[in-house]
XYZ file of C-alpha atoms in Angstrom:
594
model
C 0.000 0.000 0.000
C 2.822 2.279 0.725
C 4.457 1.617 -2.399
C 0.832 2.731 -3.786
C 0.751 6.164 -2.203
C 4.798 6.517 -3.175
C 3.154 6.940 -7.032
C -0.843 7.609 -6.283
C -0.965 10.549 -3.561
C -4.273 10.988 -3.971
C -4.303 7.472 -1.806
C -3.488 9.581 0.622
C -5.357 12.803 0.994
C -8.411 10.954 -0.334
C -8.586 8.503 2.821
C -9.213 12.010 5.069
C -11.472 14.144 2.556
C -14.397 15.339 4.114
C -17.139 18.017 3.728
C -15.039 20.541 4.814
C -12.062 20.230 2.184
C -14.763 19.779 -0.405
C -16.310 23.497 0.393
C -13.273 24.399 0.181
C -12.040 23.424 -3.210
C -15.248 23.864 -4.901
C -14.849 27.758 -3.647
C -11.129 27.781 -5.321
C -12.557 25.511 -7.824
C -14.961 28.190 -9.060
C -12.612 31.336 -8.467
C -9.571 29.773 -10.445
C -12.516 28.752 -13.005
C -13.055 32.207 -14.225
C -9.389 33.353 -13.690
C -8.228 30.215 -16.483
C -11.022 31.104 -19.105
C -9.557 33.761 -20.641
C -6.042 32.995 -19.749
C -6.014 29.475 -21.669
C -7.323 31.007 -24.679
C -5.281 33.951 -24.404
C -1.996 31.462 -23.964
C -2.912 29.421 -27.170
C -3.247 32.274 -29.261
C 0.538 33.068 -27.568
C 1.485 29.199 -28.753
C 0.015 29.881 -32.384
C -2.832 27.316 -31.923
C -6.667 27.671 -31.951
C -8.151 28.894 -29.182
C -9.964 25.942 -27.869
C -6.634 24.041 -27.649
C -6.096 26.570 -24.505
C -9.171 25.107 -22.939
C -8.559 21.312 -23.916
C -5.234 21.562 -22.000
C -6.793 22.501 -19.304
C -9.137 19.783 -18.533
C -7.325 16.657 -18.319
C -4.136 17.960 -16.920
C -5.569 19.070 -13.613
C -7.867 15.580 -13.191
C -4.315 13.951 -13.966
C -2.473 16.371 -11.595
C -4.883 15.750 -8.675
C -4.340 11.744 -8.851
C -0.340 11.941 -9.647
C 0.801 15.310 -7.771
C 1.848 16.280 -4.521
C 0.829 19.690 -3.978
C -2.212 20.906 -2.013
C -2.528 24.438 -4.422
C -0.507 23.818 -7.504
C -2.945 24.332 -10.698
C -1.263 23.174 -13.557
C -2.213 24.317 -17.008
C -1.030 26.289 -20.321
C 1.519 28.853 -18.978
C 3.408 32.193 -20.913
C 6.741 30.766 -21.121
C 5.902 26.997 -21.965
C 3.436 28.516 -24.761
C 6.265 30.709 -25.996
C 8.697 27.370 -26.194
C 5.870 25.730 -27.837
C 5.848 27.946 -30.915
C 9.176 28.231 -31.090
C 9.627 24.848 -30.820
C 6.908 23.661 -33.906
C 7.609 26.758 -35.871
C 10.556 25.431 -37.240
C 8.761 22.835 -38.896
C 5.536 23.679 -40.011
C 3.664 27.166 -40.603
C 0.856 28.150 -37.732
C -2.730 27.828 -38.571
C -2.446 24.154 -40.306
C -3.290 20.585 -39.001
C 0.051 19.827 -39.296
C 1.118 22.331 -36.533
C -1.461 21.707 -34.243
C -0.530 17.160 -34.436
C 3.128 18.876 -33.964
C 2.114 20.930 -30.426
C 0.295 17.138 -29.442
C 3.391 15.515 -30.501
C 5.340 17.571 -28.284
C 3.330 17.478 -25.077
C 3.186 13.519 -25.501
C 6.962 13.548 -25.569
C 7.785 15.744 -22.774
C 5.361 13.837 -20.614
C 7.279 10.519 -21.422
C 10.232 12.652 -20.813
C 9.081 13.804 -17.077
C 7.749 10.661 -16.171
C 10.841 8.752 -16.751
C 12.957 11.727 -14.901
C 10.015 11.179 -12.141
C 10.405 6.839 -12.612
C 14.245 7.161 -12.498
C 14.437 10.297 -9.721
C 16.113 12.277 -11.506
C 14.597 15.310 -10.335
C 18.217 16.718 -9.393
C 18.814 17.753 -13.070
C 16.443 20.695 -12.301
C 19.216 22.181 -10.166
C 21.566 22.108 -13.599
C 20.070 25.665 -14.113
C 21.002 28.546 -11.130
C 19.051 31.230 -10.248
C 19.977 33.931 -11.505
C 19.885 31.769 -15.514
C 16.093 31.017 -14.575
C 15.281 34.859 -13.818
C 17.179 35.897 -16.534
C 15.289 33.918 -18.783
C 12.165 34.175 -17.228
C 12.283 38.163 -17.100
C 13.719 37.993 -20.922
C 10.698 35.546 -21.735
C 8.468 38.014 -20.438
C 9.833 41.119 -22.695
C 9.820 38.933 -25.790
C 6.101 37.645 -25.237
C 4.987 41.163 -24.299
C 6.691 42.141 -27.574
C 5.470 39.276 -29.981
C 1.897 40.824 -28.584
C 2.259 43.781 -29.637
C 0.761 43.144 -33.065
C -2.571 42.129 -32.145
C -2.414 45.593 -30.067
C -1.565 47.191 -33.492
C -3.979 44.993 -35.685
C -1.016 44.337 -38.103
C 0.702 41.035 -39.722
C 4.240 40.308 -37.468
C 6.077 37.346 -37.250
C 9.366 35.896 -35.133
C 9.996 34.178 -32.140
C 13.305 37.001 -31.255
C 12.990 40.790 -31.159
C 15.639 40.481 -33.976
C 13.378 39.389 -35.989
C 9.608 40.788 -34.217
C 10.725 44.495 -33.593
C 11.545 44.857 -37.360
C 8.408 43.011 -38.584
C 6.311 45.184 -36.436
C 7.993 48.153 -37.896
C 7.490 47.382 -41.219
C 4.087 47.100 -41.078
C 3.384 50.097 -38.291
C 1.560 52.254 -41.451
C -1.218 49.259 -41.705
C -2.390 49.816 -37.669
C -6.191 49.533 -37.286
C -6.733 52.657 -35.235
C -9.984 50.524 -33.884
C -7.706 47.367 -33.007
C -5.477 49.953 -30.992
C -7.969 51.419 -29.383
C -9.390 48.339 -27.810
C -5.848 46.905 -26.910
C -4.922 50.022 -25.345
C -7.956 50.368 -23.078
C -7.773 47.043 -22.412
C -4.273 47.002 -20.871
C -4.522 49.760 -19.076
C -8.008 48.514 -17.361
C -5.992 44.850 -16.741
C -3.201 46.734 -15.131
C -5.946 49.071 -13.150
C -7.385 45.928 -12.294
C -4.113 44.057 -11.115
C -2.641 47.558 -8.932
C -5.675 49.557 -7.726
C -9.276 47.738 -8.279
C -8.952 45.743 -4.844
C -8.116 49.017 -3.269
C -10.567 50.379 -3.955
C -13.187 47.889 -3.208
C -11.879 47.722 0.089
C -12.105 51.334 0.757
C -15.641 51.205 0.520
C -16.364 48.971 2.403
C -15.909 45.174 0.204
C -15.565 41.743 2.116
C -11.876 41.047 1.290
C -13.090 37.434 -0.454
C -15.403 39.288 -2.573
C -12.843 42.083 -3.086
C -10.132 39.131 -4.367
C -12.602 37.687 -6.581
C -13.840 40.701 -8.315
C -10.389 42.026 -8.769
C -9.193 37.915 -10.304
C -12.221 38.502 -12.643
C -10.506 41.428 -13.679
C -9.824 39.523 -17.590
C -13.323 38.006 -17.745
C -14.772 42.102 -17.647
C -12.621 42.712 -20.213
C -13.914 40.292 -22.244
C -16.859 40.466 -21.850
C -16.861 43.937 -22.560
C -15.139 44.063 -25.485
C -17.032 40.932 -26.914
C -20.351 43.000 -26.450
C -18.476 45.942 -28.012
C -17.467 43.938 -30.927
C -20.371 42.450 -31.751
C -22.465 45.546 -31.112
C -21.015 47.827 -33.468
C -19.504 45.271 -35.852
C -16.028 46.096 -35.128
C -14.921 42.655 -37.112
C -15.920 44.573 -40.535
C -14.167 47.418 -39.659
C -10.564 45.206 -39.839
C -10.721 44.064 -35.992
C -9.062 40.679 -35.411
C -11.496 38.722 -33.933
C -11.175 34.741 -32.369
C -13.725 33.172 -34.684
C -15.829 30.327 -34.215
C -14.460 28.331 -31.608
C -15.436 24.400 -31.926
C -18.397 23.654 -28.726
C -17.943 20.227 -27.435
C -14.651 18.264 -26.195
C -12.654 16.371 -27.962
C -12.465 12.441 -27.914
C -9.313 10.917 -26.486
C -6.623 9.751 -29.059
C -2.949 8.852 -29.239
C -0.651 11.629 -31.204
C 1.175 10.825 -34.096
C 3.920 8.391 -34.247
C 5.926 10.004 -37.282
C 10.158 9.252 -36.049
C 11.104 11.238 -37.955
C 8.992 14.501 -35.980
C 9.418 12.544 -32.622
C 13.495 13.199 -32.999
C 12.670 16.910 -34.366
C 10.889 17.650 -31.534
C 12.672 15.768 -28.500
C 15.481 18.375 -28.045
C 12.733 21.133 -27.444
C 10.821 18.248 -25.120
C 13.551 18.207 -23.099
C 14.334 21.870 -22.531
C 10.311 22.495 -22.171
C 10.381 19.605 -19.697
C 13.093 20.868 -17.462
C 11.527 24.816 -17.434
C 8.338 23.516 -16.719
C 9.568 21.107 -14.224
C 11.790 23.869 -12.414
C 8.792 26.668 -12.590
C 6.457 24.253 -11.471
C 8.216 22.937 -7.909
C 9.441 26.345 -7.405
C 5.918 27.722 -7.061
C 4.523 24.404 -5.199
C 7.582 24.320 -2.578
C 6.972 27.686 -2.047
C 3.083 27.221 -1.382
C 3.600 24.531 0.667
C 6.382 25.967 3.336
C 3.145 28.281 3.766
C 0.947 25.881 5.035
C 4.377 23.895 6.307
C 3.322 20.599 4.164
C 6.107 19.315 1.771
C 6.218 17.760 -1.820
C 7.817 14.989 -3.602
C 9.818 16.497 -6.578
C 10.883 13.459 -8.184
C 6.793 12.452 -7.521
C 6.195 16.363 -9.263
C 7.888 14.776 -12.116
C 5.601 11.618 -12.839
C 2.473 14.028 -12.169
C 3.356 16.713 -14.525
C 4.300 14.071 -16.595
C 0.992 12.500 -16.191
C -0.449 16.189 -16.851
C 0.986 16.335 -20.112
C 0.135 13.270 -21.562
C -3.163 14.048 -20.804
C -3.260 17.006 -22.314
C -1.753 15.442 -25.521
C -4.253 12.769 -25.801
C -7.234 15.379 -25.168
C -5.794 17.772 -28.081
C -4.040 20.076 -25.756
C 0.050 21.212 -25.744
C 2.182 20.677 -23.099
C 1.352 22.592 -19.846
C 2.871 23.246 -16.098
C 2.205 24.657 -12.790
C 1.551 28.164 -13.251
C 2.225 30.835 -10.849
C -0.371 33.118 -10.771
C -3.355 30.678 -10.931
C -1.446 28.629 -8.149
C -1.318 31.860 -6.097
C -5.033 32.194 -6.666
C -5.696 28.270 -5.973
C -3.883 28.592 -2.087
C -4.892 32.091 -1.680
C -9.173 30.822 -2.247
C -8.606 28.145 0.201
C -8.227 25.331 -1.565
C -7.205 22.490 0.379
C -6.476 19.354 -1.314
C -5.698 18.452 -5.428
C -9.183 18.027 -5.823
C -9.301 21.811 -6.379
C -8.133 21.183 -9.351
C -10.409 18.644 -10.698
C -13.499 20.508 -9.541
C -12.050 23.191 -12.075
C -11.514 21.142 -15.048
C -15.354 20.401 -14.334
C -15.594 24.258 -14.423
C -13.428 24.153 -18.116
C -15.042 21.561 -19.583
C -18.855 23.174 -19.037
C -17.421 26.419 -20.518
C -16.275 24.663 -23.468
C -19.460 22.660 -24.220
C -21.781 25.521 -23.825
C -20.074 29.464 -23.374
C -17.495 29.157 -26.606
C -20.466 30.284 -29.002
C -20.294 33.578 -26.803
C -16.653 34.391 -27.378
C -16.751 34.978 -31.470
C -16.812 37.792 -31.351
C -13.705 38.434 -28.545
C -11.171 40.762 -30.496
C -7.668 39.180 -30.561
C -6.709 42.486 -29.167
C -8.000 41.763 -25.710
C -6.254 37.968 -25.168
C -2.957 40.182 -26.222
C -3.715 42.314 -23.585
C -4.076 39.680 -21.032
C -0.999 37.908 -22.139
C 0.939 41.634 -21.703
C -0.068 41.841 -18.066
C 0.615 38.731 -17.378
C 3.603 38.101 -18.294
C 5.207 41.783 -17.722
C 4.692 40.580 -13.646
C 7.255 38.186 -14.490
C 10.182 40.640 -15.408
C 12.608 41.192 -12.400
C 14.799 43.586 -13.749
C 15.424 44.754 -10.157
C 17.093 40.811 -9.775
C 19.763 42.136 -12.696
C 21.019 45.044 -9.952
C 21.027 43.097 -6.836
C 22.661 40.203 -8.799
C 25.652 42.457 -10.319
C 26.381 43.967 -6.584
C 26.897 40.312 -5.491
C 28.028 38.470 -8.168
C 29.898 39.511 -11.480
C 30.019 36.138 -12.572
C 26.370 35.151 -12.033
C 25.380 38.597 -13.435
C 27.569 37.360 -16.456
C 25.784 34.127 -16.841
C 22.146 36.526 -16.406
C 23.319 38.871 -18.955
C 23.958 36.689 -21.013
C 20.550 34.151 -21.188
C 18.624 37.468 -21.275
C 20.127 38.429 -24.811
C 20.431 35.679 -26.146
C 17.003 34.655 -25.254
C 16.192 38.227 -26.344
C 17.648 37.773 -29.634
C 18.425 34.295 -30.596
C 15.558 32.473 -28.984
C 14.197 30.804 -26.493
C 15.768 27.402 -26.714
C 19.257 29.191 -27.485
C 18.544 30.967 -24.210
C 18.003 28.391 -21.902
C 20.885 25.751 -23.512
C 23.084 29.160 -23.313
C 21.705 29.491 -19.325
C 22.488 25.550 -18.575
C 26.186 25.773 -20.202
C 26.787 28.923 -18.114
C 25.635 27.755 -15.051
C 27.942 24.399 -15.506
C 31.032 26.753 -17.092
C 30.719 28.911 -13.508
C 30.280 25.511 -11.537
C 32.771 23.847 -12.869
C 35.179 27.078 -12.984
C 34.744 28.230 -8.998
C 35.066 24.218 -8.004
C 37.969 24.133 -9.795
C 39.303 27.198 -7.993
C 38.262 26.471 -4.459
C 38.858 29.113 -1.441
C 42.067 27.879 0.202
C 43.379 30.308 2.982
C 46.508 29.718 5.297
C 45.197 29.842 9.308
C 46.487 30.353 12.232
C 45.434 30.601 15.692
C 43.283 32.626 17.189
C 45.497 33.796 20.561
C 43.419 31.735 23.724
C 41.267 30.051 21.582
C 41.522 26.395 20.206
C 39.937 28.009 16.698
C 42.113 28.762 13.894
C 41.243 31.689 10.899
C 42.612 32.951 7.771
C 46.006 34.745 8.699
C 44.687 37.371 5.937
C 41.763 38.137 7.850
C 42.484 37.805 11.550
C 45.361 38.211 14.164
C 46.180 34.917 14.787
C 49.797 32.874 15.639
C 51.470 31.068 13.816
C 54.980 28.541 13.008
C 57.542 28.987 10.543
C 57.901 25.233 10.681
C 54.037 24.242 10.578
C 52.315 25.303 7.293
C 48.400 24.661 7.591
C 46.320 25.079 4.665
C 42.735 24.971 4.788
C 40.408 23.770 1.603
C 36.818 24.933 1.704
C 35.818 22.496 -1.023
C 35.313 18.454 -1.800
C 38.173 17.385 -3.768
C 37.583 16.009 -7.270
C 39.271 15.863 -10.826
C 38.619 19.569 -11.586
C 40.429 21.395 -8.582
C 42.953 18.647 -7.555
C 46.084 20.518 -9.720
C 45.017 23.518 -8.076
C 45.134 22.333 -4.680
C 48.907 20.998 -5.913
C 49.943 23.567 -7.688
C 49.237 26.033 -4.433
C 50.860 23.480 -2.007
C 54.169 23.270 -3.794
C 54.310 27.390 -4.311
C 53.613 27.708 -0.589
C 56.589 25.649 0.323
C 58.419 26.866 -1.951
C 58.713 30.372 -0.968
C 59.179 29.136 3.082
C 62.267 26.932 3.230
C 61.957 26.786 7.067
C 58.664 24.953 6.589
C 59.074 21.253 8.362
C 55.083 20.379 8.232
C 52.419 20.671 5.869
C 48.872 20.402 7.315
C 45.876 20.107 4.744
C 42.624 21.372 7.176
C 39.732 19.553 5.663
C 36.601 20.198 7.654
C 34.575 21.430 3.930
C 36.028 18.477 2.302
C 32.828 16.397 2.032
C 34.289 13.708 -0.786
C 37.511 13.122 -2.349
C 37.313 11.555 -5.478
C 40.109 9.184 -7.611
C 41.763 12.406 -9.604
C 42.167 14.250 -5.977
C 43.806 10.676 -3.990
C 46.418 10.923 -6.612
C 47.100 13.838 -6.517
C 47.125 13.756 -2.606
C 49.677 11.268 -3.309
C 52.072 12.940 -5.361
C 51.957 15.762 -2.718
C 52.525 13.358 0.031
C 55.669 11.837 -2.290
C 56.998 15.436 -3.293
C 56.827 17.099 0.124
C 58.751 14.046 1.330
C 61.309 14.175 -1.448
C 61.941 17.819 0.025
C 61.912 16.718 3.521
C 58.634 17.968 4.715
C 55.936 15.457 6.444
C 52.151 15.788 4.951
C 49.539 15.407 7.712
C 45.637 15.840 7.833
C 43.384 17.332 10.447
C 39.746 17.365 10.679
C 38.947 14.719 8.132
C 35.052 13.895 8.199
C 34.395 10.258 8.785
C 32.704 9.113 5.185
C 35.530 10.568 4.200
C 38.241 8.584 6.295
C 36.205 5.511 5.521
C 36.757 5.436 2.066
C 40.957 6.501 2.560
C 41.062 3.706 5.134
C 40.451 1.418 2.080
C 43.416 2.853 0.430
C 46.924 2.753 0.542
C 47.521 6.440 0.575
C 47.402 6.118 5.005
C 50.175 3.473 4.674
C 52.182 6.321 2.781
C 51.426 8.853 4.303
C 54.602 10.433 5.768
C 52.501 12.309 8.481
C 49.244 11.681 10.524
C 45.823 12.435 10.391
C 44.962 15.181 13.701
C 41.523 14.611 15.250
C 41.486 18.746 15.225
C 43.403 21.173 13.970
C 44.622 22.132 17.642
C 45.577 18.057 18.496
C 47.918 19.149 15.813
C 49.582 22.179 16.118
C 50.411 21.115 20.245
C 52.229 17.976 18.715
C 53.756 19.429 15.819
C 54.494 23.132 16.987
C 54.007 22.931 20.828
C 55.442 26.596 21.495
C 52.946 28.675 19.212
C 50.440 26.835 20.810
C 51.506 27.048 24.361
C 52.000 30.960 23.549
C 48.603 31.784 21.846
C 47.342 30.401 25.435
C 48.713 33.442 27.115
C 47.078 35.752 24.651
C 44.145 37.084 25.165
C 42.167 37.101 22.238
C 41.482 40.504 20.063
C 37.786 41.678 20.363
C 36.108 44.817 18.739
C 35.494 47.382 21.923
C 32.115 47.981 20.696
C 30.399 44.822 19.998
C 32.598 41.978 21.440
C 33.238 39.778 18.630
C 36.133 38.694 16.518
C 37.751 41.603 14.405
C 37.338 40.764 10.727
C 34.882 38.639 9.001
C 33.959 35.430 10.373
C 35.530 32.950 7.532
C-alpha cells in the first residue's frame, strides 16, 4: 500500500477528505474557473494554436495532476513561457494555422510527458538544479519582454512574425503604417483597465467597504470584464468589418481521447525542445509548489512532481491540448481561495469543460486584441529587472551568466537561451570548483579556533604550514590544490610540516587521492611530512580502504589544535597566554567570520 501512495498521492489525501475540504475546493474551484477562461485562450493564441486548444489543455491535466501530484494548491495548465517554447519549438517545422502544426504541439506534449515521467520513474529530479538562479530569472524576465513584444501586433492589428525581437521588432515596424486605429484602441484600453485591475481595483473595493473574499474575486475577474466587454463591443457595433481581429468560431464540445502521431522522424525533431520544455516547466512548477507549501508547512515529492506533470501532459496530448505546467499566478489564486487538497483542481476542469461545451459560441466575437492584452499583463509581472542590480552587486560572474541568457534569449531564442543558461551555469560551476577558497590559518590567541592569517590576528609557526580547503576534492580542482601546495613551500624553506585542514572536504574523489599522493611523495622528497586534520568520517572511511594512510609520511589530527600542540608545541603554548582581540564595541572577533 505504501508503495501505492509513493506513485498515487491521492491514496493519501483521499482517505481524510471530508465536507469541509470539499467546500473548500469547490470555492477555489470556481474562483480559479473564471481566472483560467480567458487565460487558456489567451496562452494558445501566444502558442500559435486555436483557441480551444487553450481550454482542452486545461481539462485533463488538472484531473491527472490531482491523482499523480503532490501539492495541495498547484494548478497546472497552459503557462506564458511553456506557450512561448511551444511555438518556437513547432515553428521550425511547419507554418501556424495548419493541421500539421497543431498534431506537432500534441506531438510535443506527448513527448515531454514521457520525458518527465521517466525523470520522475528514475528520480532524476536533481537535473532541475543544472540551471542557477539567476539563468532562470534571466530567462524568465527575458521571456516576459519577448512575449509582451510578440503581442504587440494584435495591439496594433497588423501582420508580425518571429519568435526574437531580432526578428519581431523589425516586422512590427514594417508594417506600423497598416495599424487599425480601432484594433489599438481596444488593446490600449484594455491594458490599461488589466493593469488598473491588477494595482488599484482591490483598493478600492476595500475602501468602501468590500468583504476582502469578494474584493479578491472581483479584482481575479478582472480579464473576464474585459472580455466580456469588449465581446459586447465587438459584436455591437460590428467592429470585425471594420478590420478588428477577432477569435472566430471556436469548436463547442470536447474532444475524444486519441494517441498523437507516431511520425520518427517529428518525434526526434521535436525531442530536443521536449527536453528543454520539460526541465523549465519542471523547475517553474516545484518552485511555485515548494513555495506554497512551506506556507501551510506541508512538503512535496519532486521526483513524484515529475511523474504528475508528466501524467499532466500526456493528458493534455491525448485530449488535443500542448504541453502545460504549474503556473504561478493561478497557483497563487488556488492557495490564496482556500483550496485544500488536489481536488481543487479537478473541480475546475469540471468548471473548463462546461465552458467549453456551452459558453465558446459567446466568445466569437472576442477581439484578438483583448487575449494580447491579457498575455501583456501577465507576463510583464514576471520581469525582475530589479534581480539584474542586486545580482551584479553580489556576483559579477552570475550577473555574467544573467546577462547573457537574457540576450540571447532576447535575440536568438528561447531554446538558445536556456541551452546558453544551462552551459553557463555548468562553465561557472565547474570554474569556482575548480578554484576552491584555500586560505593559510592560524590561531586565534586563547582560543583552540584557527582563521585565515589574511583576515584575523592569529599565531602562527615557521615550521608548521596549515592550509585549509573549503571544497570536496575532485578531478577539476585537484592541480590547483597541488599547484598552491608546492608554491607555498616553496617560498618558506623553514617549513618542516604541511597540514591540509579539511573540515569542507565532504568527498575526495580518484583524480584528488592521486594527486594527494604525489603531494605526500613530493613534500617528502623535500623533507617535509604531509599530515591531515579534521577529516570527516565518510571521508576517512573510504581513505582507510586505500593505501595512501600506509604512505602517508605524516598523521591524520583529530582537530586542527591536536595538531599544532604535537607538531608546533610553542605557538600553541604561547597563543594560550594571549588574550584574544575583540572589537570594543560589539565583542566579537575583528574581521569577518571565515
Amino acid at each position: 500500500m505504501n508503495h501505492l501512495k509513493r506513485y498515487f498521492p491521492i491514496l493519501t489525501w483521499g482517505r481524510t477528505y471530508d465536507k469541509e475540504a470539499a467546500t473548500s475546493d469547490l470555492v477555489a474551484a470556481i474562483i480559479v474557473t473564471i481566472m483560467l477562461i480567458p487565460q487558456s485562450l489567451a496562452y494558445a493564441l501566444l502558442a500559435g494554436l486555436p483557441p480551444e486548444v487553450g481550454l482542452y489543455a486545461s481539462i485533463l491535466p488538472l484531473v491527472a495532476y490531482a491523482i499523480f501530484g503532490t501539492s495541495r494548491a498547484l494548478a497546472v495548465g497552459p503557462v506564458a513561457v511553456v506557450s512561448l517554447m511551444t511555438a518556437s519549438a513547432v515553428g521550425e517545422f511547419t507554418q501556424q494555422g495548419t493541421a500539421e502544426y497543431l498534431g506537432a504541439a500534441i506531438v510535443l506534449a506527448f513527448i515531454s510527458g514521457l520525458m518527465l515521467m521517466a525523470m520522475g520513474f528514475f528520480r532524476l529530479g536533481f537535473l532541475a538544479n543544472l540551471l542557477s538562479h539567476p539563468v532562470i530569472s534571466g530567462f524568465i524576465t527575458a521571456s516576459g519582454l519577448l512575449i509582451a513584444s510578440s503581442q504587440l501586433k494584435h495591439i496594433l492589428g497588423v501582420p508580425a512574425s518571429g519568435h526574437n525581437l531580432y526578428d519581431i521588432l523589425p516586422s512590427i515596424a514594417s508594417k506600423i503604417d497598416e495599424t487599425n486605429l480601432v484594433t489599438l484602441t481596444i488593446g490600449v484600453l484594455a491594458t490599461g483597465f488589466l493593469f488598473w485591475v491588477r494595482k488599484g481595483l482591490k483598493k478600492l473595493l476595500l475602501s468602501i467597504g468590500t468583504k476582502p473574499f469578494l474584493a479578491d474575486i472581483l479584482t481575479k475577474a478582472g480579464p473576464v470584464a474585459a472580455v466580456a466587454a469588449t465581446t459586447l463591443a465587438a459584436a455591437a457595433f460590428d467592429l470585425g468589418s471594420q478590420g478588428v481581429r477577432l477569435v472566430g468560431d471556436i469548436p463547442s464540445g470536447l474532444p475524444m481521447p486519441h494517441l498523437p502521431s507516431f511520425d520518427s522522424a517529428l518525434w526526434l525533431q521535436l525531442a530536443p525542445a521536449a527536453l528543454l520544455i520539460s526541465i523549465i516547466g519542471f523547475v517553474e512548477s516545484v518552485s511555485v509548489a515548494q513555495t506554497l507549501a512551506a506556507k501551510k508547512r506541508q512538503r512535496i515529492e519532486p521526483d513524484q512532481e515529475l511523474i504528475g506533470l508528466g501524467a499532466s501532459n500526456i493528458a493534455s496530448a491525448i485530449s488535443g491540448g500542448y504541453p502545460v505546467t504549474g503556473g504561478f499566478a493561478r497557483s497563487v489564486v488556488n492557495f490564496d481561495a482556500g483550496a485544500a487538497t488536489p481536488a481543487a483542481g479537478a473541480f475546475t476542469a469540471i468548471g473548463i469543460a462546461v465552458a467549453t461545451l456551452f459558453l465558446t459560441p459567446l466568445l466569437t466575437n472576442l477581439p484578438q486584441a483583448t487575449l494580447a492584452a491579457t498575455i501583456i499583463v501577465a507576463v510583464l509581472s514576471l520581469v525582475d529587472l530589479g534581480a539584474i542590480k542586486r545580482t551584479y552587486a553580489y556576483s559579477k560572474s552570475d550577473f555574467a551568466a544573467m546577462a547573457a541568457t537574457i540576450l540571447i534569449t532576447l535575440f536568438f531564442g528561447v531554446e538558445q537561451g536556456v541551452v546558453s543558461g544551462v552551459v553557463l551555469s555548468i562553465a561557472l560551476y565547474l570554474y569556482r570548483s575548480s578554484r576552491p577558497h584555500m586560505a593559510v590559518v592560524g590561531i586565534v590567541p586563547g582560543t583552540e579556533h584557527f582563521r585565515n592569517v589574511d583576515r584575523h590576528t592569529v599565531a602562527t609557526g615557521k615550521s608548521v604550514l596549515t592550509l585549509r580547503v573549503d571544497e570536496s576534492l575532485f578531478f577539476a580542482n585537484s592541480r590547483y590544490l597541488e599547484d598552491r601546495i608546492y608554491a607555498l613551500v616553496a617560498d618558506r624553506p623553514e617549513i618542516k610540516h604541511v597540514v591540509l585542514m579539511c573540515p569542507a572536504v565532504n568527498e575526495i574523489d580518484a583524480s584528488a587521492l592521486e594527486s594527494l599522493e604525489e603531494i605526500n611523495h613530493r613534500l617528502s622528497d623535500s623533507g617535509v611530512s604531509f599530515h591531515l586534520s579534521e577529516v570527516k568520517g565518510p571521508v576517512m572511511d573510504r581513505l582507510q580502504r586505500t593505501e595512501f594512510l600506509t604512505h602517508l609520511t605524516g598523521k591524520v589530527f583529530l582537530s586542527q589544535y591536536d595538531a599544532l600542540c604535537e607538531l608546533d608545541p610553542l605557538t600553541a603554548h604561547i597563543s594560550e597566554s594571549h588574550t584574544p582581540k575583540r572589537t570594543a564595541q560589539s565583542g566579537i572577533w575583528s574581521g569577518p567570520e571565515i
